[in-house]
Amino acid sequence: MADWTERYRPSTLSEVRGNDKARDAFAEWARSWDDHREAVILHGSPGVGKTSAAHALASDMGWETVELNASDQRTADVIERFAGRAARNATLGGSAAGGGASGGDTASRQLVILDEADNIHGNYDRGGASAITKLVKESGQPIVLIANEFYDISRGLRNACRDIEFRDVSARSIVPVLRDVCRKEGIEFESDALQRIAERNRGDLRGAINDLQAACEGRSSIAVEDVVTADRDKAMGIFPFLDAVLKEESAEESLRSAYAVDETPDDLTKWIEDNMLDVYDAGEATRAYDFLANADVWLGRVRASQNYSYWRYATDNAAAGVAAARDGTKGGWTRYGRPQFWPSSDSTADEVVGKIAEASGCSVATARREVLPFLSAVTHHCKPRDLTVAMAAAYDLDEAGVAFVTGSGESTNKVESIVEDARERREERMADHAEGAFAGGAARADDSLDAGDDAAPDREGREAGSAADGTADDGGPNGGGPNDRSAADEDVDAEDDDGQSGLSDFV
Ligand SMILES: Nc1ncnc2c1ncn2[C@@H]1O[C@H](COP(=O)(O)OP(=O)(O)OP(=O)(O)O)[C@@H](O)[C@H]1O
């Protein structure tokens, strides 16, 4: 069955529904283009008719169209060629470029439609935005840039263009479009069914038409129940989803599919990451990794801030971005592999980071970004046992926590004995604390420093007292409150020389 959104794409501006003001402003931009020669940005949510409006306008004006993807590296070259051609044509007295069109300038115009103008950076082509800005300024042809997020377009490019916002199409405007489609397809319908489709697509006319088509598949009439069933059927399995992203669907469709899969963006990203190389060639994979890296950044922000609204951006990158990195569609069957999920690694990470933040008085974000990587690097690579014990004691880590930070297996004897020693050390400290060890804790400082050649940190003794709470200041990772300094001088000074950084240096 042909795609209904294509079949019923508006062919003239007057068929573009629900955005009268934008439509009028756009028509006016085109009519007066010779006077201002500005490019225009049409921005708004997916599926509200921006691309359709651009094509419809060109047809109304009798202009040819050239559609390019703004985020594609090659686009700048193509526009350059246009600009050059337009300039040459101008010097030839405005004769037609398209071969034989008469009737002056406007008939020979080519409307350049640049899709995904908000996706130029973050892409492999770092210079893309400025190249396009330059071309937008110099081009001899009218250019329409299309974007979902106006403010994701570089400022220079925004300032160089006029902008027109396309608003979400209201359910009230969507229903008549659906009704028209049903009539043309000879489908009987219950009005409530159309209303429901319109409402659940919240302003997205393309989505509504797609849903209608899905609901009508194999039927000559639709009732509310059919629409409700279609709702339920929407859930998508992970394997069809991987096919969608890695082989078949556009970025936009892949994104919609991502929302239909019952997995978190973390897991979806892992699935894509782990299977992408089985399908993509080197060029595609290189581009895809940029998006996956962006997705990871957003996932990291979600974890650090617990702000789940960032999930959307992770999904955008992992699903839509990776799909956009693909050249065309692919066929064939792939044996997808289940990614290695590290059971509980995320919750362990959260717990460890929370404890570090609490003990050190820093934010969770700092603990995650700065302290944890440092601890991991030191304990993992240098393997100083005493430091690891001190760390486990300071942050009250259990086996899972120590294993997570140091990268060792959770059940190894080593980890167990470290946790045991750390527990003892905490208990001793607590006992000391109860006895007023603050004033005379030299013995404790000694105690922690006696294994100092294992690279025990040197500065906690001085800083922990001021920076930390009960956990760190009555011992800190290497013990010793502020007053311990003199008693432990010898050891500490010896430590000073080896230049080791202390944990609290990084907090
Ligand atoms: N305002 C509208 N009037 C009529 N049909 C529309 C409208 N908006 C969307 N459609 C239908 O949805 C399809 C997709 O719309 P279009 O590609 O123009 O949306 P868009 O806003 O450019 O979306 P995107 O940002 O995803 O490119 C069209 O082919 C048409 O069938």
Coordinates of C-alpha atoms and ligand atoms in Angstrom, one line a residue:
M1 CA 0.0 0.0 0.0
A2 CA 1.4 3.3 -1.0
D3 CA 2.3 5.7 1.7
W4 CA -0.7 7.9 2.4
T5 CA 1.4 10.8 3.7
E6 CA 3.0 10.9 0.2
R7 CA -0.1 10.3 -1.7
Y8 CA -1.9 13.2 0.1
R9 CA 1.0 15.6 0.4
P10 CA -0.4 19.1 -0.4
S11 CA 0.5 20.1 -3.9
T12 CA -0.4 23.7 -3.4
L13 CA 0.0 26.0 -0.4
S14 CA -3.7 26.3 0.0
E15 CA -3.8 22.6 0.9
V16 CA -1.4 23.0 3.8
R17 CA -3.7 22.9 6.8
G18 CA -3.7 24.5 10.2
N19 CA -1.0 27.1 9.8
D20 CA -2.6 29.9 7.9
K21 CA -0.4 32.7 9.3
A22 CA 2.8 30.9 8.6
R23 CA 1.6 29.9 5.1
D24 CA 0.8 33.5 4.3
A25 CA 4.1 34.8 5.6
F26 CA 5.9 32.1 3.5
A27 CA 4.0 33.0 0.3
E28 CA 4.9 36.7 0.9
W29 CA 8.5 35.8 1.4
A30 CA 8.6 34.1 -2.0
R31 CA 6.7 36.8 -3.8
S32 CA 9.1 39.5 -2.6
W33 CA 12.2 37.4 -2.8
D34 CA 13.8 39.5 -5.5
D35 CA 13.6 42.5 -3.3
H36 CA 15.1 41.1 -0.1
R37 CA 17.0 37.9 -1.3
E38 CA 17.0 36.5 2.2
A39 CA 16.8 32.8 3.0
V40 CA 14.0 31.6 5.2
I41 CA 13.9 29.1 8.1
L42 CA 10.7 27.2 8.5
H43 CA 10.7 25.7 12.0
G44 CA 8.4 23.6 14.0
S45 CA 7.7 20.1 15.2
P46 CA 7.9 17.1 12.9
G47 CA 5.0 16.4 10.7
V48 CA 3.3 19.8 10.7
G49 CA 3.9 20.5 7.0
K50 CA 7.1 22.5 6.7
T51 CA 8.6 20.4 3.9
S52 CA 5.2 20.1 2.2
A53 CA 4.8 23.8 2.3
A54 CA 8.2 24.4 0.7
H55 CA 7.4 22.0 -2.2
A56 CA 3.8 23.4 -2.6
L57 CA 5.1 26.9 -2.7
A58 CA 7.6 26.1 -5.4
S59 CA 4.9 24.5 -7.4
D60 CA 2.6 27.6 -6.9
M61 CA 5.5 29.8 -8.0
G62 CA 6.5 27.7 -11.0
W63 CA 9.9 27.1 -9.4
E64 CA 12.0 24.0 -9.6
T65 CA 13.1 22.5 -6.3
V66 CA 16.3 21.0 -5.2
E67 CA 16.1 19.2 -1.9
L68 CA 19.3 18.7 0.2
N69 CA 20.1 17.5 3.6
A70 CA 21.7 20.4 5.5
S71 CA 23.6 18.1 7.8
D72 CA 25.2 16.3 5.0
Q73 CA 28.8 17.3 4.3
R74 CA 28.3 17.3 0.6
T75 CA 25.6 19.8 0.8
A76 CA 27.9 22.8 1.0
D77 CA 29.6 21.8 -2.3
V78 CA 26.3 21.4 -4.0
I79 CA 25.0 24.8 -2.9
E80 CA 28.3 26.3 -3.9
R81 CA 27.7 25.0 -7.4
F82 CA 24.3 26.5 -7.4
A83 CA 25.5 29.8 -6.2
G84 CA 28.2 29.8 -8.8
R85 CA 25.7 28.8 -11.5
A86 CA 23.3 31.5 -10.4
A87 CA 26.0 34.1 -10.4
R88 CA 27.0 33.1 -13.9
N89 CA 23.4 33.2 -15.1
A90 CA 23.1 36.6 -13.7
T91 CA 26.0 37.8 -15.7
L92 CA 24.5 36.3 -18.8
G93 CA 21.6 38.6 -18.4
G94 CA 19.3 36.4 -16.3
S95 CA 18.6 33.8 -18.9
A96 CA 17.3 30.5 -17.7
A97 CA 19.5 28.0 -16.0
G98 CA 17.0 25.1 -16.3
G99 CA 17.2 25.0 -20.1
G100 CA 14.8 27.0 -22.1
A101 CA 12.5 28.5 -19.6
S102 CA 11.5 31.9 -20.7
G103 CA 9.7 34.6 -19.0
G104 CA 12.4 36.2 -16.9
D105 CA 14.1 35.5 -13.6
T106 CA 11.3 34.0 -11.5
A107 CA 10.5 31.2 -13.9
S108 CA 14.1 30.0 -13.8
R109 CA 14.4 30.0 -10.1
Q110 CA 15.3 27.0 -8.2
L111 CA 14.1 26.7 -4.6
V112 CA 16.8 25.1 -2.6
I113 CA 15.2 23.2 0.3
L114 CA 17.7 22.4 3.1
D115 CA 16.3 19.9 5.5
E116 CA 17.6 19.3 9.0
A117 CA 19.2 22.7 9.3
D118 CA 19.2 22.3 13.1
N119 CA 21.4 19.2 12.8
I120 CA 24.4 20.7 11.2
H121 CA 26.6 20.8 14.2
G122 CA 27.2 17.9 16.4
N123 CA 27.8 16.3 13.1
Y124 CA 30.9 15.2 11.4
D125 CA 31.1 18.3 9.4
R126 CA 32.2 20.9 12.0
G127 CA 32.6 23.7 9.5
G128 CA 29.2 23.0 8.0
A129 CA 27.2 25.7 9.7
S130 CA 29.5 28.5 8.7
A131 CA 29.8 27.2 5.2
I132 CA 26.1 27.1 4.9
T133 CA 25.7 30.5 6.5
K134 CA 28.1 32.0 3.9
L135 CA 26.3 30.3 1.1
V136 CA 22.9 31.4 2.4
K137 CA 24.1 34.9 2.3
E138 CA 25.7 34.7 -1.2
S139 CA 23.4 32.3 -3.0
G140 CA 21.6 33.6 -6.1
Q141 CA 18.7 31.3 -5.4
P142 CA 16.0 31.3 -2.8
I143 CA 16.8 29.0 0.0
V144 CA 14.4 27.4 2.6
L145 CA 15.9 25.9 5.7
I146 CA 13.8 23.4 7.6
A147 CA 14.3 22.7 11.2
N148 CA 12.5 21.2 14.2
E149 CA 14.4 23.3 16.8
F150 CA 15.0 26.9 15.8
Y151 CA 17.5 27.4 18.6
D152 CA 19.6 24.4 17.6
I153 CA 20.5 26.3 14.5
S154 CA 23.8 28.3 14.8
R155 CA 23.3 31.9 15.7
G156 CA 25.1 33.1 12.7
L157 CA 22.8 31.2 10.4
R158 CA 19.7 32.2 12.3
N159 CA 20.7 35.9 12.0
A160 CA 21.3 35.6 8.3
C161 CA 17.7 34.3 7.7
R162 CA 14.1 35.2 8.1
D163 CA 12.2 32.8 10.2
I164 CA 8.7 31.4 10.2
E165 CA 7.3 29.2 12.8
F166 CA 5.0 26.3 12.0
R167 CA 2.8 25.5 15.0
D168 CA 1.5 22.1 15.9
V169 CA -1.6 21.3 13.9
S170 CA -4.5 21.2 16.3
A171 CA -6.8 18.1 16.5
R172 CA -9.5 20.3 15.1
S173 CA -7.5 20.9 11.9
I174 CA -6.3 17.3 11.7
V175 CA -9.8 15.7 11.7
P176 CA -10.9 17.2 8.4
V177 CA -7.7 16.1 6.8
L178 CA -8.3 12.5 8.0
R179 CA -11.9 12.7 6.8
D180 CA -10.8 13.7 3.3
V181 CA -8.3 10.9 3.2
C182 CA -10.9 8.4 4.2
R183 CA -13.3 9.6 1.5
K184 CA -10.7 9.5 -1.2
E185 CA -9.7 6.0 -0.1
G186 CA -13.3 4.9 0.1
I187 CA -13.1 4.0 3.8
E188 CA -16.1 4.4 6.0
F189 CA -15.3 5.9 9.4
E190 CA -16.7 6.7 12.8
S191 CA -16.0 10.3 13.6
D192 CA -14.8 9.4 17.1
A193 CA -12.1 7.1 15.6
L194 CA -10.7 10.0 13.6
Q195 CA -10.9 12.2 16.6
R196 CA -9.0 9.7 18.7
I197 CA -6.2 9.4 16.1
A198 CA -6.0 13.2 15.9
E199 CA -5.7 13.6 19.6
R200 CA -3.1 11.0 20.3
N201 CA -0.9 12.4 17.6
R202 CA -0.8 15.8 19.3
G203 CA -0.2 18.2 16.5
D204 CA 1.6 15.8 14.2
L205 CA -0.4 15.5 11.0
R206 CA 2.1 13.1 9.4
G207 CA 1.8 10.9 12.4
A208 CA -2.0 11.1 12.3
I209 CA -2.1 10.1 8.6
N210 CA 0.3 7.2 9.3
D211 CA -1.8 6.0 12.2
L212 CA -4.9 6.2 10.1
Q213 CA -3.3 4.2 7.4
A214 CA -2.2 1.6 9.9
A215 CA -5.6 1.4 11.4
C216 CA -7.2 1.0 7.9
E217 CA -4.9 -1.7 6.7
G218 CA -7.0 -4.5 5.2
R219 CA -10.4 -2.8 6.1
S220 CA -13.0 -0.8 4.3
S221 CA -14.3 0.9 7.5
I222 CA -12.9 1.9 10.8
A223 CA -14.5 2.2 14.2
V224 CA -13.2 3.4 17.5
E225 CA -12.3 -0.2 18.6
D226 CA -10.0 -0.5 15.6
V227 CA -8.1 2.5 16.7
V228 CA -7.8 1.3 20.2
T229 CA -6.4 -2.0 19.0
A230 CA -3.9 -0.2 16.8
D231 CA -2.8 1.6 20.0
R232 CA -2.1 -1.7 21.7
D233 CA -0.3 -3.1 18.6
K234 CA 2.1 -0.3 18.7
A235 CA 4.5 -2.0 21.1
M236 CA 7.5 -2.9 19.1
G237 CA 10.0 -5.7 19.7
I238 CA 13.7 -4.9 20.0
F239 CA 14.7 -6.9 16.9
P240 CA 12.3 -5.1 14.5
F241 CA 13.4 -1.9 16.2
L242 CA 17.1 -2.7 15.3
D243 CA 16.0 -3.4 11.7
A244 CA 14.2 -0.1 11.7
V245 CA 17.1 1.9 12.9
L246 CA 20.0 0.1 11.2
K247 CA 18.4 -0.8 7.9
E248 CA 15.0 0.5 7.0
E249 CA 13.6 3.6 8.6
S250 CA 14.3 7.3 8.3
A251 CA 15.6 9.1 11.3
E252 CA 12.1 10.4 12.1
E253 CA 10.5 7.0 11.8
S254 CA 13.2 5.4 13.9
L255 CA 12.6 7.9 16.6
R256 CA 8.9 7.1 16.6
S257 CA 9.8 3.4 16.7
A258 CA 12.1 4.1 19.7
Y259 CA 9.1 5.4 21.6
A260 CA 7.1 2.2 20.8
V261 CA 9.8 -0.1 22.2
D262 CA 9.5 -1.0 25.8
E263 CA 13.1 -0.4 26.8
T264 CA 14.8 2.5 28.5
P265 CA 17.0 4.8 26.4
D266 CA 20.0 3.4 28.2
D267 CA 19.2 -0.1 27.0
L268 CA 18.2 1.0 23.6
T269 CA 21.5 2.8 23.1
K270 CA 23.4 -0.3 24.2
W271 CA 21.5 -2.5 21.8
I272 CA 22.2 -0.2 19.0
E273 CA 25.8 0.3 20.0
D274 CA 26.5 -3.4 20.2
N275 CA 24.9 -4.3 16.9
M276 CA 25.6 -1.4 14.7
L277 CA 29.0 -2.7 13.3
D278 CA 27.3 -5.8 12.0
V279 CA 25.3 -3.7 9.6
Y280 CA 27.1 -0.4 8.9
D281 CA 30.1 0.1 6.7
A282 CA 33.0 2.1 8.0
G283 CA 31.8 5.5 6.8
E284 CA 28.3 5.0 8.3
A285 CA 29.7 3.7 11.5
T286 CA 32.0 6.7 11.9
R287 CA 29.0 9.1 11.6
A288 CA 26.9 6.8 13.8
Y289 CA 29.5 6.9 16.6
D290 CA 29.2 10.6 16.8
F291 CA 25.5 10.3 17.6
L292 CA 26.1 7.4 20.0
A293 CA 28.7 9.5 21.8
N294 CA 26.1 12.3 22.1
A295 CA 23.6 9.8 23.3
D296 CA 26.0 8.7 26.0
V297 CA 26.6 12.3 27.1
W298 CA 22.8 12.8 27.6
L299 CA 22.5 9.5 29.4
G300 CA 25.3 10.6 31.6
R301 CA 23.5 13.8 32.3
V302 CA 20.3 11.9 33.2
R303 CA 22.3 9.8 35.7
A304 CA 24.0 12.8 37.2
S305 CA 21.0 15.0 37.4
Q306 CA 18.2 12.5 37.5
N307 CA 16.5 14.8 35.0
Y308 CA 14.7 12.4 32.8
S309 CA 13.7 14.9 30.3
Y310 CA 17.2 14.6 28.8
W311 CA 16.3 11.0 27.9
R312 CA 14.6 12.4 24.8
Y313 CA 17.8 13.8 23.5
A314 CA 19.6 10.5 24.1
T315 CA 16.9 8.7 22.1
D316 CA 17.1 11.3 19.4
N317 CA 20.7 10.6 19.0
A318 CA 20.7 6.9 19.4
A319 CA 17.7 6.2 17.2
A320 CA 17.3 9.1 14.8
G321 CA 21.0 10.0 14.7
V322 CA 22.2 6.5 14.0
A323 CA 19.5 6.0 11.4
A324 CA 20.5 9.3 9.8
A325 CA 24.1 8.1 9.6
R326 CA 23.1 5.4 7.2
D327 CA 23.2 5.8 3.5
G328 CA 19.9 4.6 2.1
T329 CA 18.2 1.4 3.2
K330 CA 19.5 -2.1 3.7
G331 CA 18.1 -5.5 3.3
G332 CA 19.1 -9.0 4.5
W333 CA 18.9 -10.7 7.8
T334 CA 21.2 -10.0 10.7
R335 CA 21.7 -12.1 13.8
Y336 CA 21.6 -9.4 16.4
G337 CA 23.3 -10.0 19.7
R338 CA 22.2 -9.2 23.1
P339 CA 24.4 -6.6 24.6
Q340 CA 26.4 -7.1 27.7
F341 CA 24.4 -5.5 30.4
W342 CA 26.3 -5.2 33.6
P343 CA 23.7 -6.2 36.1
S344 CA 23.4 -3.6 38.8
S345 CA 26.3 -1.6 37.5
D346 CA 24.2 1.5 37.2
S347 CA 22.7 1.2 40.6
T348 CA 26.1 0.4 42.1
A349 CA 27.5 3.4 40.4
D350 CA 24.7 5.6 41.7
E351 CA 25.2 4.3 45.2
V352 CA 29.0 4.8 45.1
V353 CA 28.7 8.2 43.6
G354 CA 26.1 9.2 46.2
K355 CA 28.4 8.0 49.0
I356 CA 31.4 9.9 47.6
A357 CA 29.3 13.1 47.3
E358 CA 27.9 12.7 50.8
A359 CA 31.3 12.0 52.4
S360 CA 33.1 14.7 50.5
G361 CA 30.5 17.4 50.5
C362 CA 30.6 17.8 46.7
S363 CA 27.8 17.5 44.3
V364 CA 26.8 14.1 42.8
A365 CA 27.8 15.4 39.4
T366 CA 31.3 16.3 40.6
A367 CA 31.6 13.0 42.3
R368 CA 30.7 11.3 39.1
R369 CA 32.7 13.4 36.7
E370 CA 35.8 14.0 38.7
V371 CA 36.2 11.9 41.8
L372 CA 35.0 8.6 40.6
P373 CA 37.2 8.5 37.5
F374 CA 40.2 9.5 39.6
L375 CA 39.5 6.8 42.2
S376 CA 39.0 4.2 39.5
A377 CA 42.2 5.1 37.7
V378 CA 44.3 5.1 40.9
T379 CA 42.9 2.0 42.4
H380 CA 42.6 0.1 39.2
H381 CA 46.0 0.9 37.7
C382 CA 48.3 1.4 40.7
K383 CA 46.5 -1.1 42.9
P384 CA 47.7 0.4 46.2
R385 CA 45.9 -1.8 48.7
D386 CA 46.0 0.6 51.6
L387 CA 44.6 3.4 49.5
T388 CA 41.8 1.1 48.4
V389 CA 41.1 0.2 52.0
A390 CA 41.1 3.8 53.0
M391 CA 38.8 4.7 50.1
A392 CA 36.4 1.9 51.0
A393 CA 36.5 3.0 54.7
A394 CA 36.0 6.7 53.8
Y395 CA 33.0 6.1 51.6
D396 CA 31.7 3.0 53.4
L397 CA 31.7 0.9 50.3
D398 CA 30.7 -2.7 50.2
E399 CA 32.1 -5.4 47.9
A400 CA 30.0 -4.3 44.9
G401 CA 31.2 -0.7 45.4
V402 CA 34.9 -1.6 45.7
A403 CA 34.6 -4.0 42.7
F404 CA 32.9 -1.3 40.7
V405 CA 35.5 1.4 41.4
T406 CA 38.5 -0.8 41.1
G407 CA 37.2 -2.8 38.2
S408 CA 37.9 -6.2 39.9
G409 CA 35.5 -9.1 40.3
E410 CA 33.1 -8.6 43.2
S411 CA 33.7 -11.9 44.8
T412 CA 37.5 -12.1 44.7
N413 CA 39.2 -12.7 48.0
K414 CA 41.1 -9.4 47.6
V415 CA 37.9 -7.4 47.4
E416 CA 36.5 -9.2 50.3
S417 CA 39.5 -8.7 52.5
I418 CA 39.7 -5.0 51.5
V419 CA 36.1 -4.5 52.6
E420 CA 36.8 -6.3 55.8
D421 CA 39.8 -4.2 56.6
A422 CA 37.9 -1.1 55.7
R423 CA 35.1 -2.1 58.1
E424 CA 37.6 -2.6 60.9
R425 CA 39.1 0.7 60.2
R426 CA 35.8 2.5 60.3
E427 CA 35.0 0.7 63.6
E428 CA 38.2 1.8 65.1
R429 CA 37.7 5.3 64.0
M430 CA 34.2 5.3 65.4
A431 CA 35.5 4.1 68.7
D432 CA 38.2 6.8 68.6
H433 CA 35.7 9.4 67.8
A434 CA 33.6 8.4 70.7
E435 CA 36.6 8.8 72.9
G436 CA 37.4 12.3 71.7
A437 CA 40.0 11.2 69.3
F438 CA 39.9 14.6 67.7
A439 CA 42.3 15.9 70.2
G440 CA 44.7 13.0 70.3
G441 CA 44.3 10.9 67.3
A442 CA 48.0 10.6 66.5
A443 CA 48.0 6.9 66.8
R444 CA 45.3 6.7 64.2
A445 CA 47.2 8.8 61.8
D446 CA 50.1 6.6 62.3
D447 CA 48.0 3.6 61.8
S448 CA 46.8 4.7 58.4
L449 CA 50.1 5.9 57.2
D450 CA 52.1 2.9 58.2
A451 CA 51.5 1.3 54.8
G452 CA 52.3 4.6 53.3
D453 CA 54.6 3.2 50.6
D454 CA 51.5 1.9 49.0
A455 CA 51.0 5.5 47.9
A456 CA 48.7 6.6 50.6
P457 CA 47.6 10.1 50.0
D458 CA 49.3 12.8 52.0
R459 CA 47.0 15.7 52.3
E460 CA 43.8 14.4 53.8
G461 CA 45.3 14.8 57.2
R462 CA 45.2 18.5 56.7
E463 CA 42.2 19.0 54.6
A464 CA 39.7 16.4 55.6
G465 CA 39.1 18.0 59.0
S466 CA 37.8 21.2 57.4
A467 CA 36.1 19.7 54.4
A468 CA 34.4 16.6 55.7
D469 CA 31.8 15.3 57.9
G470 CA 32.0 12.6 60.5
T471 CA 33.0 10.0 58.0
A472 CA 36.1 11.7 56.6
D473 CA 37.2 14.1 59.3
D474 CA 37.7 11.5 61.9
G475 CA 40.1 9.7 59.7
G476 CA 39.6 10.5 56.1
P477 CA 40.9 8.1 53.7
N478 CA 44.2 8.0 55.4
G479 CA 43.2 8.9 58.9
G480 CA 44.2 11.8 61.0
G481 CA 42.3 15.0 61.9
P482 CA 43.8 18.4 61.7
N483 CA 45.5 17.9 65.1
D484 CA 47.2 14.8 64.0
R485 CA 49.6 16.7 61.9
S486 CA 52.5 17.2 64.4
A487 CA 52.4 13.7 65.7
A488 CA 52.4 12.2 62.3
D489 CA 54.8 14.7 60.8
E490 CA 57.5 12.3 60.0
D491 CA 55.4 9.9 58.1
V492 CA 53.4 12.6 56.4
D493 CA 56.5 14.4 55.3
A494 CA 57.9 11.2 53.9
E495 CA 54.7 10.9 52.0
D496 CA 54.9 14.5 50.7
D497 CA 57.9 13.7 48.8
D498 CA 56.4 11.0 46.6
G499 CA 54.0 13.6 45.2
Q500 CA 50.9 11.5 45.5
S501 CA 47.7 13.4 45.3
G502 CA 45.1 12.8 48.0
L503 CA 41.5 12.0 47.5
S504 CA 40.4 15.4 48.8
D505 CA 42.5 17.2 46.2
F506 CA 40.0 16.1 43.7
V507 CA 36.9 17.0 45.6
Ligands
LIG1 N1 -0.2 21.2 7.4 C1 -0.4 20.1 6.7 N2 -1.4 20.1 5.8 C2 -1.6 19.0 5.1 N3 -0.8 17.8 5.2 C3 0.1 17.8 6.0 C4 0.4 18.9 6.9 N4 1.4 18.6 7.7 C5 1.8 17.4 7.4 N5 1.0 16.9 6.4 C6 1.1 15.5 5.9 O1 2.2 14.9 6.6 C7 3.2 14.6 5.6 C8 4.6 15.1 6.2 O2 4.6 16.4 6.3 P1 5.9 17.3 6.1 O3 7.0 16.4 5.6 O4 5.6 18.5 5.3 O5 6.2 17.7 7.6 P2 7.4 18.5 8.1 O6 6.8 19.5 9.0 O7 8.3 18.9 7.1 O8 8.1 17.3 9.0 P3 9.6 17.1 9.3 O9 10.1 18.1 10.2 O10 9.6 15.7 9.9 O11 10.3 17.0 7.9 C9 2.8 15.3 4.4 O12 3.2 14.5 3.3 C10 1.3 15.4 4.5 O13 0.8 14.2 4.0

